[in-house]
CSV table of C-alpha atoms in Angstrom, one decimal:
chain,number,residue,atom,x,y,z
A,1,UNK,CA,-11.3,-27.8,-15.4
A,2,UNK,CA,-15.1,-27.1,-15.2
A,3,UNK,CA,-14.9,-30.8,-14.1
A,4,UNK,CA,-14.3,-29.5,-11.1
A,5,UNK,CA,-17.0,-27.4,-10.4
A,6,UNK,CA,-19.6,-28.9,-11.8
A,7,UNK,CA,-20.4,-33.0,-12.5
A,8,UNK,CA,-23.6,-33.1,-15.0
A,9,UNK,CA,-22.5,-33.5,-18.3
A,10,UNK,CA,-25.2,-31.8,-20.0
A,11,UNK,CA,-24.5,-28.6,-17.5
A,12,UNK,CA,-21.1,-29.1,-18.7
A,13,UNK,CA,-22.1,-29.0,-22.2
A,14,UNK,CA,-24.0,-26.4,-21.7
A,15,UNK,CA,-21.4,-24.0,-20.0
A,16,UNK,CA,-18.7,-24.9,-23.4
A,17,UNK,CA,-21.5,-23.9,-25.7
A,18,UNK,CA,-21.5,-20.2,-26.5
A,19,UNK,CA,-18.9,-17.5,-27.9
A,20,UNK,CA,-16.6,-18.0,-25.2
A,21,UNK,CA,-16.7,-22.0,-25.7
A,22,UNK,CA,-13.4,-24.1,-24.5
A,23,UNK,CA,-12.3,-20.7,-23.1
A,24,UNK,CA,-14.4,-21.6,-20.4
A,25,UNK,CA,-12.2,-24.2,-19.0
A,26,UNK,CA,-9.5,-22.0,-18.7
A,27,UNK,CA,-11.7,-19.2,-17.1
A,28,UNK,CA,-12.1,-21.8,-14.4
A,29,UNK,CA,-8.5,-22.9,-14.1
A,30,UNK,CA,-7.8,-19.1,-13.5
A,31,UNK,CA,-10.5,-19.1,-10.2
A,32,UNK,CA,-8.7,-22.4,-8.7
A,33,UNK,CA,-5.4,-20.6,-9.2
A,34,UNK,CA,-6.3,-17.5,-7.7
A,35,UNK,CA,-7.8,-19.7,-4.5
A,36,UNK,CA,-11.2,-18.8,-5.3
A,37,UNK,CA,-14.0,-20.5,-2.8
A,38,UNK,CA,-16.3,-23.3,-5.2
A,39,UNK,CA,-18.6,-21.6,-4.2
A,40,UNK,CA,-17.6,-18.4,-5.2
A,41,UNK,CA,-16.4,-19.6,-8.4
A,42,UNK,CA,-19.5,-21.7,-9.5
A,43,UNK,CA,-21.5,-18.3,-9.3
A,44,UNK,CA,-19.2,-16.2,-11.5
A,45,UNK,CA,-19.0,-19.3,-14.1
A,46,UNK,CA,-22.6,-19.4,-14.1
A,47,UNK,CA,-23.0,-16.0,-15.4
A,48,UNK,CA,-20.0,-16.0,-17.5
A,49,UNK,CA,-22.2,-19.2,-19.5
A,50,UNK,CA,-24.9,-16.4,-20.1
A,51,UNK,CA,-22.8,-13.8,-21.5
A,52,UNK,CA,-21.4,-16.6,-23.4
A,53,UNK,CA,-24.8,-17.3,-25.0
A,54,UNK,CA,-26.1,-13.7,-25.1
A,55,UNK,CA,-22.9,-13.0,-27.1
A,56,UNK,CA,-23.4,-15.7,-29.1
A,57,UNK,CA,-26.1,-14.6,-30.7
A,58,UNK,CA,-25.0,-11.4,-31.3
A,59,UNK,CA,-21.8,-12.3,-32.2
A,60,UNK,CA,-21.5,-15.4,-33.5
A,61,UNK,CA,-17.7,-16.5,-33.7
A,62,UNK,CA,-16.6,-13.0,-34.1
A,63,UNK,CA,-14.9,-11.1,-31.6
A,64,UNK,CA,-16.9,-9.6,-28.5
A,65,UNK,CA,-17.2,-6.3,-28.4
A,66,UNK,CA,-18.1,-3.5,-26.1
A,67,UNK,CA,-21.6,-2.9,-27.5
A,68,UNK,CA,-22.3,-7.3,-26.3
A,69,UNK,CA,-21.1,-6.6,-22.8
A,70,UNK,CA,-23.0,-3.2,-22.3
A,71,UNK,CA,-26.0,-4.6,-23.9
A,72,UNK,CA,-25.9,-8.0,-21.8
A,73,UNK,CA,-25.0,-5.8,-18.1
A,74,UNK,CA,-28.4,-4.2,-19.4
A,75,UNK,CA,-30.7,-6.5,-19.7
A,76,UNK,CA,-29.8,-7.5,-16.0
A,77,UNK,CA,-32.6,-6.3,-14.3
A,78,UNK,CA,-31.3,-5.6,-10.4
A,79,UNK,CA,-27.5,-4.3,-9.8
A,80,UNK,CA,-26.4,-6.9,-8.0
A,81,UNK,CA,-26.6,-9.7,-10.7
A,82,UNK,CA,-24.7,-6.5,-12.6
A,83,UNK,CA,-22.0,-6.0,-11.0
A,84,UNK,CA,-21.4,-10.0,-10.3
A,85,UNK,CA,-21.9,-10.5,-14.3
A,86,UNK,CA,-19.0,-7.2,-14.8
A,87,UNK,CA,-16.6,-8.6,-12.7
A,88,UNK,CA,-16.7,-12.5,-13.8
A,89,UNK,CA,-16.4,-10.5,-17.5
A,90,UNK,CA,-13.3,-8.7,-16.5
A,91,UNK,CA,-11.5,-12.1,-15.6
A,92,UNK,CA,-12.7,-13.3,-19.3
A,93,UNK,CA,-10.9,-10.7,-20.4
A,94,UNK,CA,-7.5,-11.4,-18.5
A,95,UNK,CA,-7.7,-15.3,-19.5
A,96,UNK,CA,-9.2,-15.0,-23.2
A,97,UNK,CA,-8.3,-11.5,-24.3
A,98,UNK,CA,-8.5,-12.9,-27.9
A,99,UNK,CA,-11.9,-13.3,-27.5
A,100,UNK,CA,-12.8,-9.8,-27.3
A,101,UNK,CA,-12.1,-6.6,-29.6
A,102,UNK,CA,-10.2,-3.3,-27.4
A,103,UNK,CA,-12.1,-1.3,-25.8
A,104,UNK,CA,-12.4,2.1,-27.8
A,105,UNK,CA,-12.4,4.9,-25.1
A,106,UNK,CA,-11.0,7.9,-25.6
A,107,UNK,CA,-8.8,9.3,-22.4
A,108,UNK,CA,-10.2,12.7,-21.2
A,109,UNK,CA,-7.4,15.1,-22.2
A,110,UNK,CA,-4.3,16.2,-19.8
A,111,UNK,CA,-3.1,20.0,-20.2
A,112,UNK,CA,-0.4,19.4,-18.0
A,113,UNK,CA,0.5,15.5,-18.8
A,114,UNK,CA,3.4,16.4,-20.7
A,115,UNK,CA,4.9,18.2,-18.4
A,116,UNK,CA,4.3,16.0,-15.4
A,117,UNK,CA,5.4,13.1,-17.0
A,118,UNK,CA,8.7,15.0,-17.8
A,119,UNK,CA,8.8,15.8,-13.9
A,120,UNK,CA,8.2,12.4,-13.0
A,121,UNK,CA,11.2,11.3,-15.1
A,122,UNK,CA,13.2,13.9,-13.6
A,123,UNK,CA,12.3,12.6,-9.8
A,124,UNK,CA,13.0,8.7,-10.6
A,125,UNK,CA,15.7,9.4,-12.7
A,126,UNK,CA,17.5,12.8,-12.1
A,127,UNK,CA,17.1,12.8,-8.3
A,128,UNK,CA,16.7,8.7,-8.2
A,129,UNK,CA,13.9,8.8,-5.6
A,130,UNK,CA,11.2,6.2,-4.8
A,131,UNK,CA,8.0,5.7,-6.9
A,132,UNK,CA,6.1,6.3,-3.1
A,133,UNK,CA,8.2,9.1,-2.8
A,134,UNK,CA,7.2,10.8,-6.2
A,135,UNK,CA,3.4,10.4,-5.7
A,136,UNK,CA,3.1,13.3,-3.5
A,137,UNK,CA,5.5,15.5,-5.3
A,138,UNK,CA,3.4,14.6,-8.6
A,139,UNK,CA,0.6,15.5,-6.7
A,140,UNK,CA,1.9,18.5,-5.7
A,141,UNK,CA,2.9,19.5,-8.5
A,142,UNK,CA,-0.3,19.3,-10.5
A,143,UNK,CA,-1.9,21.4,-7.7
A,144,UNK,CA,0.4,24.2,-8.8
A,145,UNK,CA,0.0,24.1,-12.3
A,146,UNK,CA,-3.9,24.7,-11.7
A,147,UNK,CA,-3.1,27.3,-9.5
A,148,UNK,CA,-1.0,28.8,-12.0
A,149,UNK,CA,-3.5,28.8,-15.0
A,150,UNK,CA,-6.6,29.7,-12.6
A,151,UNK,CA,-4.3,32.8,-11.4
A,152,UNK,CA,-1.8,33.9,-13.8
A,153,UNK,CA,-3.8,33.0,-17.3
A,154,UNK,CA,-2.0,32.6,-20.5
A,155,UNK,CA,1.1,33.4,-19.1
A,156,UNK,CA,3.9,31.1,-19.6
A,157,UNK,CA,5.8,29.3,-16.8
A,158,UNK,CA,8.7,31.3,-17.8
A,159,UNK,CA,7.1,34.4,-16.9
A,160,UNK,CA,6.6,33.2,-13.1
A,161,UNK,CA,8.1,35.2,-10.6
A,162,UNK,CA,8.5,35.8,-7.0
A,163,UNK,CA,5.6,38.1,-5.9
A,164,UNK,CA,4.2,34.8,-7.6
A,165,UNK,CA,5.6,31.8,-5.8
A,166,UNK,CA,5.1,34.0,-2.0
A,167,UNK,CA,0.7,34.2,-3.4
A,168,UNK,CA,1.1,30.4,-4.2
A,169,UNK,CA,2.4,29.7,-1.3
A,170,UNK,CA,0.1,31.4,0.8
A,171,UNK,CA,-2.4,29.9,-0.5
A,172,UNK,CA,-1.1,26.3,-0.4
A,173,UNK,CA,0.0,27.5,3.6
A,174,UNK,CA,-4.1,28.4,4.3
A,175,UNK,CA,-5.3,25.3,4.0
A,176,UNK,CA,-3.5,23.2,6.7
A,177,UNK,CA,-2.8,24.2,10.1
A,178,UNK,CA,-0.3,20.8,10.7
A,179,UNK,CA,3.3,22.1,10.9
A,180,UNK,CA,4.3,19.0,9.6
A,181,UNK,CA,2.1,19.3,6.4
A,182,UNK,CA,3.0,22.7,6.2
A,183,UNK,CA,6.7,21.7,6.0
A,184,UNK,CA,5.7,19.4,3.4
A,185,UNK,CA,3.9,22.1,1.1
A,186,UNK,CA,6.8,24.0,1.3
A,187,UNK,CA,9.5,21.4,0.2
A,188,UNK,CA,6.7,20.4,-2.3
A,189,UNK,CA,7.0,23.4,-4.0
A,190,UNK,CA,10.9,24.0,-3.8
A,191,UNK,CA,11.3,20.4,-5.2
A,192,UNK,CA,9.0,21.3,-8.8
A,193,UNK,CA,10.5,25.4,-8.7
A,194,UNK,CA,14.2,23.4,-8.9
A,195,UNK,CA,12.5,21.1,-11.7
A,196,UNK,CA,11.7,23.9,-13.6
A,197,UNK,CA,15.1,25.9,-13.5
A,198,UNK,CA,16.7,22.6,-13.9
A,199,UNK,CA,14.4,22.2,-17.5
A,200,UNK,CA,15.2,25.8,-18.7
A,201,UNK,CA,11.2,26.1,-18.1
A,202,UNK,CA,12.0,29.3,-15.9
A,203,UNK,CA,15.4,30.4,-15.4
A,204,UNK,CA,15.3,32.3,-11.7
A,205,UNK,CA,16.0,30.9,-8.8
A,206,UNK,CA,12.8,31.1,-7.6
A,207,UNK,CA,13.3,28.8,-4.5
A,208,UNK,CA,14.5,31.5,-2.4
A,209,UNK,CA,11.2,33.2,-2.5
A,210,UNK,CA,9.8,30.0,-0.6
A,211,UNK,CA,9.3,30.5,3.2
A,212,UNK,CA,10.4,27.9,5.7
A,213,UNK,CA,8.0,26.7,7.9
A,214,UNK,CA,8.8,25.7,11.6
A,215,UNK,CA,8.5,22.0,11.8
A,216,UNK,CA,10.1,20.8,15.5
A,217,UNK,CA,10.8,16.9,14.7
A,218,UNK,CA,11.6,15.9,18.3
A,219,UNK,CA,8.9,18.3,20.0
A,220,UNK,CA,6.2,15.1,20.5
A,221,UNK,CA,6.9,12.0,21.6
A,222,UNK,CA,5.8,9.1,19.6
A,223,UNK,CA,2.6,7.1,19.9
A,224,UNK,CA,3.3,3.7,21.4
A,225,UNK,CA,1.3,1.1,23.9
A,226,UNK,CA,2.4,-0.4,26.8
A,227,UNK,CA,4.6,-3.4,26.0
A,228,UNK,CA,2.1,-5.4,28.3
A,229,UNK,CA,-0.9,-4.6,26.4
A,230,UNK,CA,0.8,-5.4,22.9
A,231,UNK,CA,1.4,-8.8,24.2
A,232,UNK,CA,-2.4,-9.5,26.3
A,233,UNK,CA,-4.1,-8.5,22.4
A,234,UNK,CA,-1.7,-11.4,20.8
A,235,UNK,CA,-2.5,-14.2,23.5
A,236,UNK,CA,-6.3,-12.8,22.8
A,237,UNK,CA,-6.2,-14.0,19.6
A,238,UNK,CA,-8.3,-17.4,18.4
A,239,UNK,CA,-5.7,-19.4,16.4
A,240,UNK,CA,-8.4,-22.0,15.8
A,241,UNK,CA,-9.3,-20.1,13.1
A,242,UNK,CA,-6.9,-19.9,9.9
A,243,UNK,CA,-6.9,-16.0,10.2
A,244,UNK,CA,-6.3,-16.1,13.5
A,245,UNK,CA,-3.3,-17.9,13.1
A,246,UNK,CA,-2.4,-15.6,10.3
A,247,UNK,CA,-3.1,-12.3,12.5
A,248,UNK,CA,-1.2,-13.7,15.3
A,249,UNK,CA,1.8,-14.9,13.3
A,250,UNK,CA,1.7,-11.1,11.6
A,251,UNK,CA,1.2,-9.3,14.8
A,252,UNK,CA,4.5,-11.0,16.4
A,253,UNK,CA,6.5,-10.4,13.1
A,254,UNK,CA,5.3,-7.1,13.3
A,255,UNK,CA,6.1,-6.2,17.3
A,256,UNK,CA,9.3,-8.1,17.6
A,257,UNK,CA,11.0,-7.2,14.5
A,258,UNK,CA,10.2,-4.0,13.9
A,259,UNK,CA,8.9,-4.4,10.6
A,260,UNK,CA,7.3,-1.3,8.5
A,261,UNK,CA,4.0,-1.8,6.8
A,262,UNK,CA,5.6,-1.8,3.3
A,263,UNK,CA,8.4,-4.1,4.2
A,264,UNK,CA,6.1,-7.1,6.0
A,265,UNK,CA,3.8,-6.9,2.6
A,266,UNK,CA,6.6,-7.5,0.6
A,267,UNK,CA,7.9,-10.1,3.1
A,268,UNK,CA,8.6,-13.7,1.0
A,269,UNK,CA,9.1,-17.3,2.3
A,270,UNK,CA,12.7,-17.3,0.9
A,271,UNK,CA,13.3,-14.5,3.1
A,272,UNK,CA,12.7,-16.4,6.4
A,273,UNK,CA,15.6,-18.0,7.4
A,274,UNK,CA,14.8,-21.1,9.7
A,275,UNK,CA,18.0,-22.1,11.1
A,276,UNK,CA,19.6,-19.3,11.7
A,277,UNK,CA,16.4,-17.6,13.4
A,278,UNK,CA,16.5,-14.6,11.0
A,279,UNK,CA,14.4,-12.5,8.7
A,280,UNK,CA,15.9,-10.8,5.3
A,281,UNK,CA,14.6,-7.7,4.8
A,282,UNK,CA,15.1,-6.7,0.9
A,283,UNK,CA,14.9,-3.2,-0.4
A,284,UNK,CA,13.6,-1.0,2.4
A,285,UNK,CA,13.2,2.3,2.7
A,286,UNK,CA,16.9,3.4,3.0
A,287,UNK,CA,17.7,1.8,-0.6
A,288,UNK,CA,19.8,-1.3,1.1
A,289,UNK,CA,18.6,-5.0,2.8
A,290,UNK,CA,18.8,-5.9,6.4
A,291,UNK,CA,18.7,-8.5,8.8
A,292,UNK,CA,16.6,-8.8,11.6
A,293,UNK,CA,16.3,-11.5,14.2
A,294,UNK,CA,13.6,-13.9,14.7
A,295,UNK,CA,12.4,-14.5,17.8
A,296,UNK,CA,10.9,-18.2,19.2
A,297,UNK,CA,8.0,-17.0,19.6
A,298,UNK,CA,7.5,-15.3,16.7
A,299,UNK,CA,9.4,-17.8,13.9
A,300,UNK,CA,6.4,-20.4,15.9
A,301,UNK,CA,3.6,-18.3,15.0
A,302,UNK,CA,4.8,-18.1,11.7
A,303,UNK,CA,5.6,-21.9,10.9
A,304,UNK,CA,2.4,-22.6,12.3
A,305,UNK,CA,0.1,-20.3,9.9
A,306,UNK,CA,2.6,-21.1,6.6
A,307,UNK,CA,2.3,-25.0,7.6
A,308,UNK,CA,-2.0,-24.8,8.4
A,309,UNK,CA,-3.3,-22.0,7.1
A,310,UNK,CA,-1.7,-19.9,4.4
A,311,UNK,CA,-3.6,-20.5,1.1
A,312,UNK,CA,-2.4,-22.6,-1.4
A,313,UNK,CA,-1.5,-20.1,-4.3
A,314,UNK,CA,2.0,-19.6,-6.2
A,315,UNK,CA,2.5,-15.8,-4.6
A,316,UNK,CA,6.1,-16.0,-2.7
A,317,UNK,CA,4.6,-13.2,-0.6
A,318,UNK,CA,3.8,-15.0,2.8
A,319,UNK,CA,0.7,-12.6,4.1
A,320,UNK,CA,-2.2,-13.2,2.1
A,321,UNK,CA,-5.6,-12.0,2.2
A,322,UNK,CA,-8.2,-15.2,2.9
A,323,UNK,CA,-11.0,-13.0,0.8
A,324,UNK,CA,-11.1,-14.7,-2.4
A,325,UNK,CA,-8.8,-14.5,-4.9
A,326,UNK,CA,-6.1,-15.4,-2.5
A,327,UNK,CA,-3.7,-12.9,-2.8
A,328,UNK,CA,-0.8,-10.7,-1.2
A,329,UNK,CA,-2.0,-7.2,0.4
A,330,UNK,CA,-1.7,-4.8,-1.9
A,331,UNK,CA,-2.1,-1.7,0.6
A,332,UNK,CA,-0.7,-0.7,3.6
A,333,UNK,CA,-4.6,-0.3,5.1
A,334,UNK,CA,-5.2,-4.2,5.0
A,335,UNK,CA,-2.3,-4.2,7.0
A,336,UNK,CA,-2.8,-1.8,9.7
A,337,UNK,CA,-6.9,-2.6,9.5
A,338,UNK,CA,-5.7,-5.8,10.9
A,339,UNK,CA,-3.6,-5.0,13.2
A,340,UNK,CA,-6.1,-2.1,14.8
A,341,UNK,CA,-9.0,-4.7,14.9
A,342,UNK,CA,-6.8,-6.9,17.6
A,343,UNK,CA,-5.8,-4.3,19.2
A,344,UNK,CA,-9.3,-2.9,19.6
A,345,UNK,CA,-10.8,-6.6,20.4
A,346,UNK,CA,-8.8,-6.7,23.6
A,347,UNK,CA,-9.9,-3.3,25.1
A,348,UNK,CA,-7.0,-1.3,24.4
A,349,UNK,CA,-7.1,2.5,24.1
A,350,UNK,CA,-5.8,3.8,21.1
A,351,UNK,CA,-4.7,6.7,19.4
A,352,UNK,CA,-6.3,8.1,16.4
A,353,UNK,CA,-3.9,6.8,13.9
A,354,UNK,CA,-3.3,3.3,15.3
A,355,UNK,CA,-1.6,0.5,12.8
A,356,UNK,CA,1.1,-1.2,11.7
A,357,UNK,CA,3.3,1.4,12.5
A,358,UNK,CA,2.4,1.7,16.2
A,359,UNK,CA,3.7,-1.7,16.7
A,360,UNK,CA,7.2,-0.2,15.5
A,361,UNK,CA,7.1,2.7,17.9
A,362,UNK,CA,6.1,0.3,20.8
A,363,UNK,CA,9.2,-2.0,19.8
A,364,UNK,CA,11.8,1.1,19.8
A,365,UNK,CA,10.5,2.3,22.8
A,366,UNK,CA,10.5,-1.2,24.5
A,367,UNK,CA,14.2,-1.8,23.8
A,368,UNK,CA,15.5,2.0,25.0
A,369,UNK,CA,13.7,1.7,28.2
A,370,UNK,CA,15.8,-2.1,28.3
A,371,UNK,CA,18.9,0.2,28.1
A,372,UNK,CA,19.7,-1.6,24.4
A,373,UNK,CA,22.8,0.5,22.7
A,374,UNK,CA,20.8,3.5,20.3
A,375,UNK,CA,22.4,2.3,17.6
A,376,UNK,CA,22.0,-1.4,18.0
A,377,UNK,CA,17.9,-0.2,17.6
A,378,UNK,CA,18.4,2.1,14.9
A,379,UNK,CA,20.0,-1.0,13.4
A,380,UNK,CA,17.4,-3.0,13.9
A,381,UNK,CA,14.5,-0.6,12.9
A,382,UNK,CA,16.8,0.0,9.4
A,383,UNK,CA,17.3,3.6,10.5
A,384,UNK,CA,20.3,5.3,8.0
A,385,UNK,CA,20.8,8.3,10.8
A,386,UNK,CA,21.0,8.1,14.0
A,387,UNK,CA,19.1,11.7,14.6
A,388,UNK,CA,16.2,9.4,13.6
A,389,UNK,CA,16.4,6.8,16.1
A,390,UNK,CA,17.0,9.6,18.4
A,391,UNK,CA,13.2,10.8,19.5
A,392,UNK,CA,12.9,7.4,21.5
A,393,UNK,CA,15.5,8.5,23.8
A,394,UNK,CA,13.0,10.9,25.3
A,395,UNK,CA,10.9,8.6,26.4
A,396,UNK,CA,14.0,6.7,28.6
A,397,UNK,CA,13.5,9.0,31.8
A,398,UNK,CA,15.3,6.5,34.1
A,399,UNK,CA,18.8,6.7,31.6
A,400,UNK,CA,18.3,10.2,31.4
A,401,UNK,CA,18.0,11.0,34.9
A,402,UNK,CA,21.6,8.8,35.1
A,403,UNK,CA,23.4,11.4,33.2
A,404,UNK,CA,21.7,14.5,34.2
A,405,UNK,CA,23.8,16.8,36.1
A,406,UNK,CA,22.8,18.6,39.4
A,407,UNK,CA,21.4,22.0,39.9
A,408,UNK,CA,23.7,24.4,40.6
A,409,UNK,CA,21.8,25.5,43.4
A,410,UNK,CA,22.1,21.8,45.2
A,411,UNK,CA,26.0,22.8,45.4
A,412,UNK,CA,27.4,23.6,48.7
């Protein structure tokens, strides 16, 4: 495979020499695969040959090990050959991981990993929540073991007790000023006091020493854009360009089916069904699949980038980052950076927190204000209760003002 990179034979002979040897023709196999630019590519083989020959002669046929690779990032002179020279090291080590001895580093200790990891396990598989879902709870959770064994020192968590939980909980309430965080803290905290009862950790029902906080759902109306401006920042974009058929092709997919973040990542080519004009949604937020519809628009857009300009790799995902190695998003900010950079290219106002999600609000609000059934659009947004669909409604002023009844003062 270094064939295709490079055409001298004595440069090839050159790059096969070394401790790494053959493995080098896998190591470039692995950059076409991924859809890494020659260029790209070329550079990283080029310093994996040096390792190859620095390790060479400190190894010999033996195993690499961690005293080479430190000792070769070294003698680097400037950072950026460094960190160039680390990374095209760490893909050695994903392709040829025979060819190096394990890393011996010894994981800082965890005074509270036993227990976390028992509450972990009690969240996926007790309660049977989402790994998302647990990350904050987890986080929480940690924050009130430290508080716990910065204020109540050797003391066991069996000896916790209300006067307790209302001090953490003041504290934990000082440092936000959101009512929608501070909601959060709260149920934070009830969720890991329930673990712990639930354990035989602590064996009070400490929950009911846990304030509720005042968190009005429906008192704000949800950020959105003016249908008109979603649609003058898609025509804006240059589809001569293979991302900007990809943006274009995500920002319809995204405004016209509702889409969240997550759920347009995860998004696969067998999903997209062409001749019925419909998108399968698998595993959403509510546990269970859906169907949306795909519009002509939209389902053109999106034939057009997986026909021109999707990279050629084996991911079924069918958004894929162009920044070598090809590759599905992994984060929900690659998503919504997109999406805010389009917006922001064709003069549009936006909130503060303006992504993928704004395109959803838009949507909901789009089809209310089209008098579409309230459950037809919680339908289509994958909504389990309708309560949640329900915040749009405020923002339908002429269907309200149809059911409204009249002052009692206007009667004669």
């Amino acid at each position: 495979m270094l064939d295709f990179y490079f055409k001298y034979p004595r440069v090839l002979r050159r790059l096969r020499d070394g401790a790494l040897g053959n493995e080098m023709d896998r190591i470039a196999a692995h950059f076409s695969d991924l859809g890494y630019n020659p260029v790209s590519a070329k550079i990283y083989i080029s310093r994996l040959a040096k390792f190859s020959e620095f390790a060479a002669r400190g190894a010999g046929t033996a195993k690499i090990d961690e005293d080479v690779v430190d000792r070769f990032l070294l003698s680097l002179r400037t950072e950026s050959p460094r960190v160039c020279a680390r990374t095209a090291i760490g893909h050695a080590r994903r392709v040829a991981p025979e060819r190096f001895s394990a890393p011996c580093r010894r994981a800082p200790s965890d005074p509270d990993g036993s227990l976390l990891a028992a509450y972990q396990d009690h969240l996926l598989r007790v309660r049977g929540l989402e790994p998302k879902t647990c990350e904050g709870l987890l986080t929480s959770g940690r924050r009130i073991l430290v508080w716990l064994r910065d204020n109540l020192p050797d003391q066991s968590l069996a000896k916790m007790t209300g006067e307790h939980v209302l001090a953490l909980v003041q504290h934990f309430l000082s440092l936000t000023a959101n009512d929608s965080t501070r909601s959060a803290v709260t149920s934070y905290v009830r969720a890991f006091l329930r673990f712990l009862r639930w354990s035989g950790l602590n064996d009070q029902d400490l929950v009911r020493f846990v304030p509720r906080t005042p968190c009005w759902r429906l008192a704000h109306l949800p950020p959105r854009l003016a249908w008109e401006d979603i649609q003058r920042a898609i025509d804006a974009i240059d589809v001569t360009t293979p991302s900007g058929m990809r943006d274009r092709a995500l920002m319809l997919v995204l405004a016209t089916t509702g889409l969240r973040n997550k759920e347009v990542r995860a998004l696969e080519l067998q999903d997209i069904r062409w001749r019925t004009a419909e998108v399968l949604v698998r595993r959403t937020k509510g546990k269970r699949d859906r169907v949306v519809p795909l519009l002509n628009e939209a389902g053109a857009a999106l034939a057009n980038y997986i026909l021109h300009a999707r990279p050629k790799v084996g991911s079924p995902q069918v958004f894929l980052s162009y920044a070598p190695p090809a590759r599905p998003f992994k984060f929900p900010a690659s998503i919504s950076r997109i999406v805010r950079s389009r917006l922001e290219r064709s003069g549009i106002e936006l909130p503060s927190a303006a992504g993928a999600h704004l395109l959803r609000h838009s949507l909901a609000t789009q089809l209310v204000r089209r008098r579409r059934p309230i459950n037809e659009v919680a339908d289509l947004l994958g909504h389990r209760s309708i309560d949640t669909t329900a915040i749009y409604v405020k923002v339908a002023l002429p269907q309200l003002a149809d059911v409204a009844l009249p002052f009692p003062g206007d009667a004669s």
